[in-house]
Coordinates of C-alpha atoms in Angstrom, one line a residue:
Chain A
M228 CA 2.9 26.0 -19.0
A229 CA -0.5 24.6 -18.0
D230 CA -1.8 25.4 -14.5
R231 CA -0.5 22.4 -12.5
A232 CA -2.7 23.0 -9.5
S233 CA -6.0 24.2 -10.8
D234 CA -9.0 23.3 -8.7
N235 CA -7.6 20.0 -7.7
D236 CA -5.9 19.0 -4.4
I237 CA -3.4 16.6 -5.8
L238 CA -1.5 16.5 -9.1
V239 CA -1.1 12.9 -10.3
S240 CA 1.8 13.0 -12.8
E241 CA 1.7 10.1 -15.2
V242 CA 5.2 8.8 -16.0
G243 CA 4.3 5.7 -17.9
P244 CA 5.1 7.0 -21.4
R245 CA 8.6 7.7 -20.2
D246 CA 9.5 5.6 -17.1
G247 CA 7.3 2.7 -18.2
L248 CA 8.3 2.5 -21.8
Q249 CA 12.0 3.0 -21.2
S250 CA 12.0 -0.1 -18.9
I251 CA 10.6 -2.6 -21.3
A252 CA 12.1 -4.1 -24.4
A253 CA 9.1 -3.5 -26.7
V254 CA 8.9 -0.2 -28.6
M255 CA 5.5 1.3 -28.6
P256 CA 4.4 2.8 -31.9
T257 CA 4.3 6.6 -32.0
A258 CA 0.6 6.5 -32.8
A259 CA -0.2 4.4 -29.8
K260 CA 1.8 6.8 -27.5
K261 CA -0.3 9.7 -28.8
A262 CA -3.5 7.8 -28.3
W263 CA -2.4 6.9 -24.7
I264 CA -1.5 10.5 -23.9
A265 CA -4.6 11.9 -25.4
A266 CA -6.8 9.4 -23.6
E267 CA -5.2 10.1 -20.2
A268 CA -5.4 13.8 -20.7
A269 CA -9.1 13.4 -21.6
A270 CA -9.6 11.4 -18.4
G271 CA -8.4 14.4 -16.5
V272 CA -4.7 13.7 -16.0
R273 CA -3.0 17.2 -16.0
E274 CA 0.7 16.3 -16.3
I275 CA 2.3 13.6 -18.3
E276 CA 6.0 12.8 -18.6
V277 CA 5.9 11.9 -22.2
G278 CA 9.5 10.9 -23.0
S279 CA 13.2 11.5 -22.4
F280 CA 15.7 13.3 -24.6
V281 CA 18.4 10.7 -24.6
P282 CA 20.3 9.4 -27.7
A283 CA 18.1 7.0 -29.7
K284 CA 20.8 4.3 -29.6
L285 CA 20.6 4.2 -25.8
L286 CA 16.8 4.2 -25.6
P287 CA 15.2 3.4 -28.9
Q288 CA 11.8 3.2 -27.1
L289 CA 11.9 6.9 -26.7
A290 CA 13.4 8.0 -30.0
D291 CA 10.2 9.8 -31.0
T292 CA 10.2 12.1 -27.9
A293 CA 10.4 15.3 -29.9
E294 CA 7.4 14.3 -32.0
I295 CA 5.5 13.2 -28.9
V296 CA 6.2 16.5 -27.1
A297 CA 5.0 18.5 -30.1
Y298 CA 1.8 16.4 -30.2
A299 CA 1.2 16.6 -26.4
K300 CA 1.6 20.4 -26.6
T301 CA -1.6 20.5 -28.7
I302 CA -3.7 19.1 -25.9
P303 CA -5.2 22.0 -23.9
G304 CA -4.4 22.2 -20.3
L305 CA -1.8 19.4 -20.3
A306 CA 1.6 20.0 -18.7
V307 CA 4.1 18.2 -20.9
A308 CA 7.1 16.9 -18.9
V309 CA 10.3 15.2 -20.1
L310 CA 13.3 13.7 -18.5
V311 CA 16.8 14.9 -19.6
P312 CA 20.1 13.3 -18.7
N313 CA 22.2 16.5 -19.4
A314 CA 22.2 20.0 -20.9
R315 CA 22.2 18.6 -24.4
G316 CA 18.9 16.8 -23.7
A317 CA 17.6 20.0 -22.0
A318 CA 18.3 22.0 -25.1
A319 CA 16.3 19.6 -27.2
A320 CA 13.5 19.6 -24.6
I321 CA 13.4 23.4 -24.7
E322 CA 13.4 23.4 -28.5
A323 CA 10.5 20.9 -28.5
G324 CA 8.6 23.2 -26.1
A325 CA 8.4 21.0 -23.0
D326 CA 6.6 22.6 -20.0
K327 CA 8.7 20.8 -17.4
I328 CA 12.2 19.3 -17.5
T329 CA 13.4 16.8 -14.9
L330 CA 17.1 16.1 -14.5
P331 CA 17.8 13.1 -12.3
L332 CA 20.7 13.2 -9.9
S333 CA 21.4 9.9 -8.2
V334 CA 22.5 10.7 -4.6
S335 CA 24.4 7.4 -4.7
E336 CA 27.5 8.2 -6.8
T337 CA 27.9 4.6 -7.6
H338 CA 24.4 4.5 -9.1
S339 CA 25.0 7.8 -10.8
L340 CA 28.1 6.3 -12.5
A341 CA 26.2 3.2 -13.5
N342 CA 23.1 5.0 -14.7
L343 CA 24.2 8.3 -16.2
R344 CA 28.0 7.5 -16.3
R345 CA 28.6 10.8 -14.4
T346 CA 30.0 11.8 -11.1
H347 CA 28.0 14.1 -8.8
D348 CA 30.1 17.1 -9.8
Q349 CA 29.5 16.3 -13.5
V350 CA 25.7 16.1 -13.0
I351 CA 25.7 19.4 -11.0
A352 CA 27.7 21.0 -13.8
E353 CA 25.0 19.8 -16.3
A354 CA 22.3 21.3 -13.9
Q355 CA 24.2 24.6 -13.9
A356 CA 24.4 24.6 -17.7
I357 CA 20.6 23.9 -17.9
G358 CA 19.9 26.6 -15.3
T359 CA 21.9 29.1 -17.3
M360 CA 20.2 28.1 -20.5
I361 CA 16.7 28.5 -19.0
A362 CA 17.6 31.9 -17.4
A363 CA 18.5 33.2 -20.8
L364 CA 15.0 32.5 -22.1
P365 CA 12.2 35.0 -22.0
P366 CA 10.2 34.3 -18.8
E367 CA 7.1 33.0 -20.7
Q368 CA 9.3 30.4 -22.5
R369 CA 11.0 29.0 -19.5
P370 CA 10.1 25.4 -18.6
H371 CA 9.8 24.4 -15.0
F372 CA 13.1 22.8 -14.0
E373 CA 13.2 20.0 -11.5
G374 CA 16.2 18.3 -10.1
S375 CA 15.2 14.8 -9.1
L376 CA 17.1 13.2 -6.2
S377 CA 17.1 9.6 -7.2
T378 CA 18.0 6.6 -5.0
V379 CA 17.3 9.0 -2.2
F380 CA 15.9 6.2 0.0
G381 CA 18.8 3.9 -0.5
C382 CA 20.8 2.3 -3.3
T383 CA 21.0 -1.3 -4.4
L384 CA 24.7 -0.9 -4.8
E385 CA 25.6 1.4 -1.8
G386 CA 22.7 0.8 0.6
P387 CA 21.6 3.9 2.7
I388 CA 23.0 7.3 1.6
P389 CA 24.1 9.7 4.3
D390 CA 21.7 12.6 5.1
A391 CA 24.4 15.1 4.8
Q392 CA 25.2 14.0 1.3
I393 CA 21.6 14.3 0.3
A394 CA 21.2 17.7 1.8
R395 CA 24.4 18.9 0.0
L396 CA 23.2 17.7 -3.4
A397 CA 19.7 19.2 -2.9
A398 CA 21.2 22.5 -2.1
A399 CA 23.6 22.2 -5.1
L400 CA 20.6 21.5 -7.5
M401 CA 18.8 24.6 -6.2
D402 CA 22.0 26.7 -6.5
A403 CA 22.3 25.5 -10.1
G404 CA 19.0 27.0 -11.0
C405 CA 16.4 24.3 -10.3
D406 CA 12.9 25.6 -9.5
E407 CA 12.4 22.6 -7.2
V408 CA 13.8 19.3 -6.2
G409 CA 11.9 16.0 -6.2
L410 CA 12.4 12.8 -4.3
S411 CA 12.7 9.5 -6.2
D412 CA 12.5 6.1 -4.6
T413 CA 14.3 4.5 -7.6
T414 CA 15.0 1.3 -5.8
G415 CA 11.7 0.7 -3.9
Y416 CA 13.5 1.0 -0.6
A417 CA 11.3 3.7 1.0
D418 CA 9.0 3.2 4.0
P419 CA 6.6 5.7 5.5
S420 CA 8.9 6.9 8.2
A421 CA 11.8 7.3 5.7
V422 CA 9.5 9.3 3.5
R423 CA 8.6 11.7 6.3
H424 CA 12.2 12.0 7.4
M425 CA 13.4 12.7 3.9
I426 CA 10.8 15.3 3.3
R427 CA 11.7 17.1 6.5
L428 CA 15.4 16.9 5.7
V429 CA 15.2 18.2 2.2
R430 CA 12.6 20.9 2.9
G431 CA 14.9 22.0 5.7
V432 CA 17.5 22.7 2.9
V433 CA 15.4 23.9 0.0
G434 CA 12.2 25.3 1.7
D435 CA 8.7 23.9 1.6
A436 CA 7.8 25.4 -1.8
A437 CA 10.8 23.8 -3.5
L438 CA 9.8 20.2 -2.6
T439 CA 6.3 19.3 -3.7
G440 CA 6.6 16.0 -5.5
I441 CA 7.7 12.4 -5.0
H442 CA 8.3 9.5 -7.3
L443 CA 7.6 6.2 -5.6
H444 CA 7.9 2.6 -6.6
N445 CA 5.8 -0.4 -5.3
T446 CA 8.7 -2.8 -5.3
R447 CA 8.0 -4.0 -1.8
G448 CA 4.3 -3.3 -1.8
L449 CA 4.6 -0.1 0.2
G450 CA 4.0 2.3 -2.6
L451 CA 0.7 3.7 -1.6
A452 CA 1.6 3.7 2.1
N453 CA 4.5 5.8 1.2
A454 CA 2.3 8.0 -0.9
L455 CA 0.0 8.5 2.1
A456 CA 3.0 9.5 4.2
A457 CA 4.0 12.1 1.6
L458 CA 0.5 13.4 1.5
D459 CA 0.5 13.8 5.2
C460 CA 3.6 15.9 4.9
G461 CA 1.9 18.2 2.5
L462 CA 3.4 17.0 -0.9
T463 CA 0.9 17.6 -3.7
T464 CA 2.5 16.0 -6.7
L465 CA 2.7 12.2 -7.0
D466 CA 4.2 10.3 -9.9
A467 CA 2.5 7.1 -11.0
S468 CA 2.5 4.8 -14.0
L469 CA -0.6 3.4 -15.7
G470 CA -0.7 -0.3 -15.0
G471 CA 2.4 0.2 -12.9
I472 CA 4.6 -0.5 -15.9
G473 CA 8.2 0.6 -15.6
G474 CA 10.8 1.1 -13.0
C475 CA 14.5 1.5 -13.2
P476 CA 16.4 -0.9 -15.5
F477 CA 19.7 0.0 -13.8
A478 CA 18.6 -0.9 -10.3
P479 CA 18.2 -4.7 -10.3
G480 CA 15.0 -6.0 -8.8
A481 CA 13.7 -2.4 -8.5
S482 CA 10.9 -2.5 -11.0
G483 CA 7.4 -1.3 -10.4
N484 CA 6.1 2.2 -10.4
I485 CA 3.0 2.8 -8.3
V486 CA -0.1 2.2 -10.3
T487 CA -1.9 5.3 -11.4
E488 CA -5.3 3.7 -11.2
D489 CA -4.9 2.5 -7.6
L490 CA -3.3 5.8 -6.5
V491 CA -6.2 7.9 -8.0
F492 CA -8.7 5.6 -6.3
M493 CA -7.0 6.1 -3.0
L494 CA -6.9 9.9 -3.4
E495 CA -10.5 10.2 -4.5
A496 CA -11.7 7.8 -1.8
M497 CA -9.9 10.1 0.7
G498 CA -11.8 13.0 -0.6
L499 CA -8.8 14.5 -2.4
R500 CA -9.7 15.9 -5.8
T501 CA -7.5 14.7 -8.6
G502 CA -9.7 16.0 -11.5
I503 CA -9.4 12.5 -12.9
D504 CA -12.4 10.4 -14.0
I505 CA -11.6 6.9 -12.7
D506 CA -13.7 5.0 -15.2
A507 CA -12.2 6.9 -18.1
L508 CA -8.7 6.2 -16.6
L509 CA -9.4 2.5 -16.4
A510 CA -10.4 2.5 -20.0
V511 CA -7.0 3.8 -21.0
R512 CA -5.5 0.5 -20.1
E513 CA -7.1 -1.0 -23.2
I514 CA -5.0 1.3 -25.4
V515 CA -1.8 0.3 -23.6
T516 CA -2.5 -3.4 -23.5
A517 CA -3.4 -3.4 -27.2
A518 CA -0.1 -1.7 -28.1
L519 CA 2.0 -3.8 -25.7
P520 CA 0.3 -7.2 -25.7
D521 CA 3.2 -9.0 -24.0
E522 CA 3.6 -6.6 -21.1
Q523 CA 2.2 -7.4 -17.7
M524 CA -0.1 -4.7 -16.4
F525 CA -0.5 -4.3 -12.6
G526 CA -3.0 -2.8 -10.3
F527 CA -5.8 -4.0 -8.0
L528 CA -8.6 -1.6 -8.8
P529 CA -9.0 -2.9 -12.4
D530 CA -9.9 -6.3 -11.1
A531 CA -11.7 -5.3 -8.0
K532 CA -13.7 -2.4 -9.5
L533 CA -15.0 0.6 -7.5
P534 CA -16.8 -0.1 -4.2
L535 CA -20.6 -0.1 -4.3
G536 CA -21.7 3.5 -3.6
F537 CA -18.3 5.0 -4.3
T538 CA -18.4 8.8 -4.5
P539 CA -15.6 10.8 -6.2
A540 CA -14.0 13.6 -4.2
A541 CA -15.5 16.4 -6.3
M542 CA -19.0 15.1 -5.8
R543 CA -18.4 14.8 -2.0
R544 CA -17.4 18.5 -1.9
A545 CA -20.6 19.4 -3.9
A546 CA -22.8 17.4 -1.6
Chain B
M104 CA -3.2 -15.8 27.9
A105 CA 0.2 -14.9 26.5
D106 CA 1.4 -11.3 26.9
R107 CA 0.1 -9.7 23.7
A108 CA 2.2 -6.6 24.0
S109 CA 5.5 -7.7 25.5
D110 CA 8.5 -5.6 24.4
N111 CA 7.1 -5.0 21.0
D112 CA 5.4 -2.0 19.6
I113 CA 3.0 -3.7 17.3
L114 CA 1.2 -7.1 17.5
V115 CA 1.0 -8.7 14.1
S116 CA -1.8 -11.2 14.4
E117 CA -1.5 -14.0 11.8
V118 CA -5.0 -15.0 10.5
G119 CA -3.9 -17.3 7.6
P120 CA -4.7 -20.6 9.3
R121 CA -8.3 -19.4 9.8
D122 CA -9.2 -16.7 7.3
G123 CA -6.8 -18.0 4.7
L124 CA -7.7 -21.6 4.8
Q125 CA -11.5 -21.1 5.1
S126 CA -11.4 -19.1 1.8
I127 CA -9.8 -21.8 -0.4
A128 CA -11.1 -25.1 -1.6
A129 CA -8.1 -27.2 -0.6
V130 CA -8.0 -28.7 2.9
M131 CA -4.6 -28.4 4.5
P132 CA -3.5 -31.5 6.4
T133 CA -3.5 -31.1 10.2
A134 CA 0.2 -31.8 10.3
A135 CA 1.0 -29.0 7.9
K136 CA -1.1 -26.6 9.9
K137 CA 0.8 -27.5 13.0
A138 CA 4.1 -27.0 11.2
W139 CA 3.0 -23.7 9.8
I140 CA 1.9 -22.4 13.2
A141 CA 5.0 -23.7 14.9
A142 CA 7.2 -22.1 12.3
E143 CA 5.5 -18.7 12.5
A144 CA 5.6 -18.7 16.3
A145 CA 9.3 -19.6 16.1
A146 CA 9.8 -16.6 13.8
G147 CA 8.4 -14.4 16.5
V148 CA 4.7 -14.1 15.7
R149 CA 2.9 -13.8 19.1
E150 CA -0.7 -14.3 18.1
I151 CA -2.2 -16.6 15.5
E152 CA -5.9 -17.2 14.7
V153 CA -5.6 -20.9 14.2
G154 CA -9.2 -21.9 13.3
S155 CA -12.9 -21.4 13.6
F156 CA -15.4 -23.4 15.6
V157 CA -18.0 -23.9 13.0
P158 CA -19.7 -27.1 11.9
A159 CA -17.4 -29.2 9.9
K160 CA -20.0 -29.6 7.2
L161 CA -19.9 -25.9 6.6
L162 CA -16.1 -25.5 6.6
P163 CA -14.4 -28.8 6.3
Q164 CA -11.1 -26.9 6.0
L165 CA -11.3 -26.1 9.7
A166 CA -12.8 -29.3 11.0
D167 CA -9.6 -30.0 13.1
T168 CA -9.7 -26.6 14.9
A169 CA -10.0 -28.2 18.4
E170 CA -6.9 -30.3 17.8
I171 CA -5.0 -27.3 16.3
V172 CA -5.9 -25.2 19.4
A173 CA -4.7 -27.9 21.7
Y174 CA -1.4 -28.1 19.8
A175 CA -0.9 -24.3 19.5
K176 CA -1.4 -24.0 23.3
T177 CA 1.7 -26.1 23.8
I178 CA 3.8 -23.3 22.1
P179 CA 5.2 -21.0 24.8
G180 CA 4.3 -17.4 24.5
L181 CA 1.8 -17.8 21.7
A182 CA -1.7 -16.3 22.0
V183 CA -4.1 -18.8 20.4
A184 CA -7.1 -17.0 18.8
V185 CA -10.1 -18.5 17.2
L186 CA -13.2 -17.3 15.4
V187 CA -16.6 -18.3 16.5
P188 CA -19.9 -17.7 14.8
N189 CA -22.1 -18.1 17.9
A190 CA -22.3 -19.2 21.6
R191 CA -22.0 -22.8 20.7
G192 CA -18.7 -22.2 18.9
A193 CA -17.6 -20.1 21.9
A194 CA -18.3 -23.0 24.3
A195 CA -16.1 -25.3 22.1
A196 CA -13.4 -22.6 22.0
I197 CA -13.4 -22.3 25.7
E198 CA -13.3 -26.0 26.2
A199 CA -10.3 -26.2 23.8
G200 CA -8.6 -23.5 25.8
A201 CA -8.4 -20.7 23.3
D202 CA -6.8 -17.5 24.5
K203 CA -8.9 -15.2 22.4
I204 CA -12.3 -15.5 20.9
T205 CA -13.6 -13.3 18.1
L206 CA -17.2 -13.1 17.2
P207 CA -17.9 -11.3 13.9
L208 CA -20.8 -9.0 13.6
S209 CA -21.4 -7.7 10.2
V210 CA -22.7 -4.1 10.5
S211 CA -24.5 -4.7 7.2
E212 CA -27.5 -6.7 8.1
T213 CA -27.8 -8.0 4.6
H214 CA -24.3 -9.3 4.8
S215 CA -24.9 -10.7 8.3
L216 CA -27.9 -12.7 6.9
A217 CA -25.9 -13.9 3.9
N218 CA -22.8 -14.8 6.0
L219 CA -24.0 -15.9 9.4
R220 CA -27.7 -16.3 8.5
R221 CA -28.6 -14.1 11.5
T222 CA -30.1 -10.7 12.1
H223 CA -28.2 -8.1 14.1
D224 CA -30.4 -8.8 17.2
Q225 CA -29.6 -12.5 16.9
V226 CA -25.9 -11.9 16.7
I227 CA -26.0 -9.6 19.7
A228 CA -28.0 -12.3 21.6
E229 CA -25.1 -14.7 20.8
A230 CA -22.6 -12.1 22.1
Q231 CA -24.6 -11.8 25.3
A232 CA -24.6 -15.6 25.8
I233 CA -20.9 -15.7 25.2
G234 CA -20.3 -12.8 27.6
T235 CA -22.4 -14.6 30.3
M236 CA -20.5 -17.8 29.7
I237 CA -17.1 -16.1 30.1
A238 CA -18.1 -14.2 33.2
A239 CA -19.0 -17.5 34.8
L240 CA -15.5 -18.7 34.4
P241 CA -12.7 -18.2 37.0
P242 CA -10.8 -15.1 36.0
E243 CA -7.7 -17.0 35.0
Q244 CA -9.6 -19.1 32.6
R245 CA -11.4 -16.3 30.8
P246 CA -10.4 -15.8 27.1
H247 CA -10.1 -12.4 25.7
F248 CA -13.4 -11.7 23.9
E249 CA -13.5 -9.5 20.8
G250 CA -16.5 -8.5 18.8
S251 CA -15.4 -7.8 15.3
L252 CA -17.3 -5.2 13.3
S253 CA -17.2 -6.6 9.8
T254 CA -18.1 -4.8 6.6
V255 CA -17.5 -1.7 8.6
F256 CA -16.1 0.2 5.7
G257 CA -18.9 -0.7 3.4
C258 CA -20.7 -3.8 2.1
T259 CA -20.7 -5.3 -1.4
L260 CA -24.5 -5.7 -1.0
E261 CA -25.6 -2.5 0.8
G262 CA -22.7 -0.1 0.1
P263 CA -21.8 2.4 2.9
I264 CA -23.3 1.6 6.3
P265 CA -24.5 4.6 8.4
D266 CA -22.2 5.7 11.2
A267 CA -25.1 5.7 13.7
Q268 CA -25.7 2.0 13.0
I269 CA -22.1 1.2 13.5
A270 CA -21.9 3.1 16.7
R271 CA -25.0 1.4 18.0
L272 CA -23.6 -2.1 17.2
A273 CA -20.2 -1.3 18.8
A274 CA -22.0 -0.2 22.0
A275 CA -24.2 -3.3 21.9
L276 CA -21.1 -5.6 21.6
M277 CA -19.5 -4.0 24.6
D278 CA -22.7 -4.1 26.6
A279 CA -22.9 -7.8 25.8
G280 CA -19.5 -8.4 27.5
C281 CA -16.9 -8.0 24.8
D282 CA -13.5 -6.9 26.1
E283 CA -13.0 -5.0 22.9
V284 CA -14.3 -4.4 19.4
G285 CA -12.2 -4.7 16.2
L286 CA -12.7 -3.2 12.8
S287 CA -12.8 -5.4 9.8
D288 CA -12.6 -4.3 6.2
T289 CA -14.2 -7.5 5.0
T290 CA -14.9 -6.1 1.5
G291 CA -11.6 -4.2 0.8
Y292 CA -13.5 -0.9 0.7
A293 CA -11.4 1.0 3.2
D294 CA -9.2 4.0 2.5
P295 CA -6.9 5.8 4.9
S296 CA -9.4 8.6 5.6
A297 CA -12.2 6.1 6.2
V298 CA -9.9 4.2 8.6
R299 CA -9.2 7.4 10.6
H300 CA -12.8 8.3 10.6
M301 CA -14.0 4.9 11.7
I302 CA -11.4 4.7 14.5
R303 CA -12.5 8.0 15.9
L304 CA -16.1 7.1 15.6
V305 CA -15.8 3.7 17.4
R306 CA -13.4 4.9 20.0
G307 CA -15.8 7.7 20.7
V308 CA -18.3 5.0 21.7
V309 CA -16.2 2.3 23.3
G310 CA -13.2 4.2 24.5
D311 CA -9.6 4.1 23.3
A312 CA -8.6 0.9 25.2
A313 CA -11.5 -1.1 23.7
L314 CA -10.4 -0.6 20.1
T315 CA -6.8 -1.6 19.4
G316 CA -7.0 -3.8 16.4
I317 CA -8.0 -3.8 12.7
H318 CA -8.4 -6.5 10.0
L319 CA -7.6 -5.1 6.6
H320 CA -7.8 -6.5 3.1
N321 CA -5.7 -5.5 0.1
T322 CA -8.5 -5.9 -2.4
R323 CA -7.9 -2.5 -4.0
G324 CA -4.1 -2.3 -3.2
L325 CA -4.6 0.1 -0.2
G326 CA -4.1 -2.5 2.5
L327 CA -0.7 -1.2 3.8
A328 CA -1.8 2.5 3.4
N329 CA -4.8 1.7 5.5
A330 CA -2.6 0.0 8.0
L331 CA -0.4 3.1 8.2
A332 CA -3.5 5.2 8.9
A333 CA -4.5 2.8 11.7
L334 CA -1.0 3.0 13.2
D335 CA -1.1 6.8 13.0
C336 CA -4.3 6.6 15.1
G337 CA -2.6 4.5 17.7
L338 CA -3.9 1.0 16.9
T339 CA -1.4 -1.6 17.9
T340 CA -2.8 -4.9 16.6
L341 CA -2.9 -5.6 12.8
D342 CA -4.2 -8.8 11.3
A343 CA -2.4 -10.2 8.3
S344 CA -2.2 -13.4 6.4
L345 CA 1.0 -15.2 5.3
G346 CA 1.2 -14.9 1.5
G347 CA -2.0 -12.9 1.6
I348 CA -4.1 -16.0 1.2
G349 CA -7.7 -15.7 2.2
G350 CA -10.4 -13.1 2.3
C351 CA -14.2 -13.4 2.6
P352 CA -15.9 -16.0 0.4
F353 CA -19.2 -14.4 1.0
A354 CA -18.2 -11.0 -0.3
P355 CA -17.8 -11.3 -4.1
G356 CA -14.5 -9.9 -5.4
A357 CA -13.3 -9.2 -1.8
S358 CA -10.5 -11.6 -1.5
G359 CA -7.0 -10.8 -0.3
N360 CA -5.8 -10.2 3.2
I361 CA -2.9 -8.0 3.7
V362 CA 0.4 -9.9 3.4
T363 CA 2.1 -10.6 6.7
E364 CA 5.6 -10.5 5.1
D365 CA 5.0 -7.1 3.5
L366 CA 3.3 -5.7 6.7
V367 CA 6.1 -6.8 8.9
F368 CA 8.7 -5.3 6.6
M369 CA 6.8 -2.0 6.6
L370 CA 6.6 -2.0 10.4
E371 CA 10.2 -3.0 11.0
A372 CA 11.5 -0.5 8.3
M373 CA 9.6 2.2 10.2
G374 CA 11.4 1.3 13.4
L375 CA 8.4 -0.4 15.0
R376 CA 9.3 -3.5 16.7
T377 CA 7.2 -6.6 15.9
G378 CA 9.5 -9.2 17.5
I379 CA 9.4 -11.0 14.2
D380 CA 12.5 -12.2 12.3
I381 CA 11.7 -11.4 8.7
D382 CA 14.0 -14.0 7.2
A383 CA 12.5 -16.7 9.4
L384 CA 9.0 -15.5 8.4
L385 CA 9.8 -15.6 4.7
A386 CA 11.0 -19.2 5.2
V387 CA 7.5 -20.2 6.5
R388 CA 6.1 -19.7 3.0
E389 CA 7.8 -22.9 2.0
I390 CA 5.7 -24.9 4.4
V391 CA 2.5 -23.3 3.1
T392 CA 3.3 -23.7 -0.6
A393 CA 4.4 -27.3 -0.1
A394 CA 1.0 -28.1 1.6
L395 CA -1.0 -26.0 -0.8
P396 CA 0.8 -26.3 -4.2
D397 CA -2.2 -25.0 -6.2
E398 CA -2.8 -21.8 -4.2
Q399 CA -1.4 -18.5 -5.3
M400 CA 0.8 -16.8 -2.7
F401 CA 1.0 -13.0 -2.7
G402 CA 3.5 -10.4 -1.4
F403 CA 6.2 -8.2 -2.8
L404 CA 9.0 -8.7 -0.3
P405 CA 9.5 -12.4 -1.1
D406 CA 10.5 -11.5 -4.6
A407 CA 12.1 -8.1 -4.0
K408 CA 14.1 -9.2 -0.9
L409 CA 15.2 -6.9 1.9
P410 CA 16.9 -3.6 0.9
L411 CA 20.7 -3.6 1.0
G412 CA 21.7 -2.5 4.5
F413 CA 18.2 -3.0 6.0
T414 CA 18.2 -2.8 9.8
P415 CA 15.4 -4.4 11.9
A416 CA 13.7 -2.1 14.4
A417 CA 15.1 -3.8 17.5
M418 CA 18.7 -3.3 16.2
R419 CA 18.0 0.4 15.5
R420 CA 16.8 0.8 19.1
A421 CA 20.0 -0.8 20.4
A422 CA 22.2 1.3 18.1

């Protein structure tokens, strides 16, 4: 897979083509998806979650995921990530050549049943099957395998989830063969203190190296504050969605990924190198709005523009 | 003046009736202002910037400030703050009985000339006159006097302002008789690293006790992340505006105070006691929207609602 760290301090992982597109009714044409992915990669985005291997009848918006993965793999230096709901999806992802596979495990069993229609034990069994499948591959063909702890900051159906349950599920994912676990604020319930607490809790179980990333929503406006808390704890991979499109259609009122443009601005303003050219990133919005004319795009930076005299992180380092 | 700290951890200072109303064309009726202030105080807000003593021909929206101060002073436990542009305004504020007087000093001289039509030396001279005026009062009648360093994170006209200039102006305000200085991101240029840097810089000049508050905008979506950075540095007073109305009409593209509702949610979610009842605070929006039907109200929490199982900070402490 592509070098996910490279010279940069922070990996901004774009999830719009998966999380964004699965949350809206419109189906983006395959050619537009390719143009979007190519433009974001050209702007310096090093990892993009390009789709999900789910049955087309469930998510027709992502029915072209195999073709999109094949296309994205032709872009030099891009880590191509996909979501999979189960081992069958993982097999398809491996066949397509994905660099990274993410299996969500909702720590709220109620949400897991509503979302994936599976109990915790059933999801862990899928993780084990995926782990076994990956271990059987030659090392150079193995995708990075992440188990994503979703609804980890609370569930719209159950409320807060006990720490012990989260710790147990994180350990079970690692035992099943995951390379790492991620934290996902599916419901937009996180706050900075909860982010810090959860990182400490889960790292205590899986080790620091096996928790590097977080998926945050901006449902209650705290998305970037939560990102800052995660950065302060040493996380280095932050998911975001161009224009903030997307969220979780199964968690009522929980829409709204953090906005890639605003996140990259915050990071670069802080002197953290993302490798992303902000002006080029902002220009990608035109591709998405042209392909999805009826969808609302979010973000503050696109209207406010960069501050006068703004200096990207890499130029500060060079100065 | 009212006890600004009391049992709470953080003082959320509502600036909507001043900063919000001065930035919009509509003039809110005096009765509606009173209802707004009374309702926010009843929700637990302990400090409100209720107006500005500027000539009515410049800001007709705030022409009733003396009447509003007199009314607000009748509310038990409320610290009544006002903005003043000069010593003449301060004299009016003192006569009206304001608990706190804030004099803005734009660290960008270009912005100072555009905003207050005064050079730095002229503003410092006004600060000295105000300091002398306050010192001549009996101790129990002295208002708290803050010098607010505006455009401190950069200016839309000048770009970044040199640290040495900021340090010099902070010292000059304290020498003039200010009880403390505040930081104001007038232009929405701040980022969390800049907030931390600026707090260290200014505290190095004025001492920790003389910098406790910050005024942040959400122009580029970083308002709450910047607030978190300020909290981490130990600041305890955060300005915010109900519904995020307001900003700086003299800094193009720089509108958007941080939203009181979202800020209070973040603080309470983090276990920091504000003394504010979130449901009661949310209900205050109805007063403002009824009085300003054409103004856009911002904020995420009002739409998203509180998380299932949300526990306010005071209840966590009691548990």
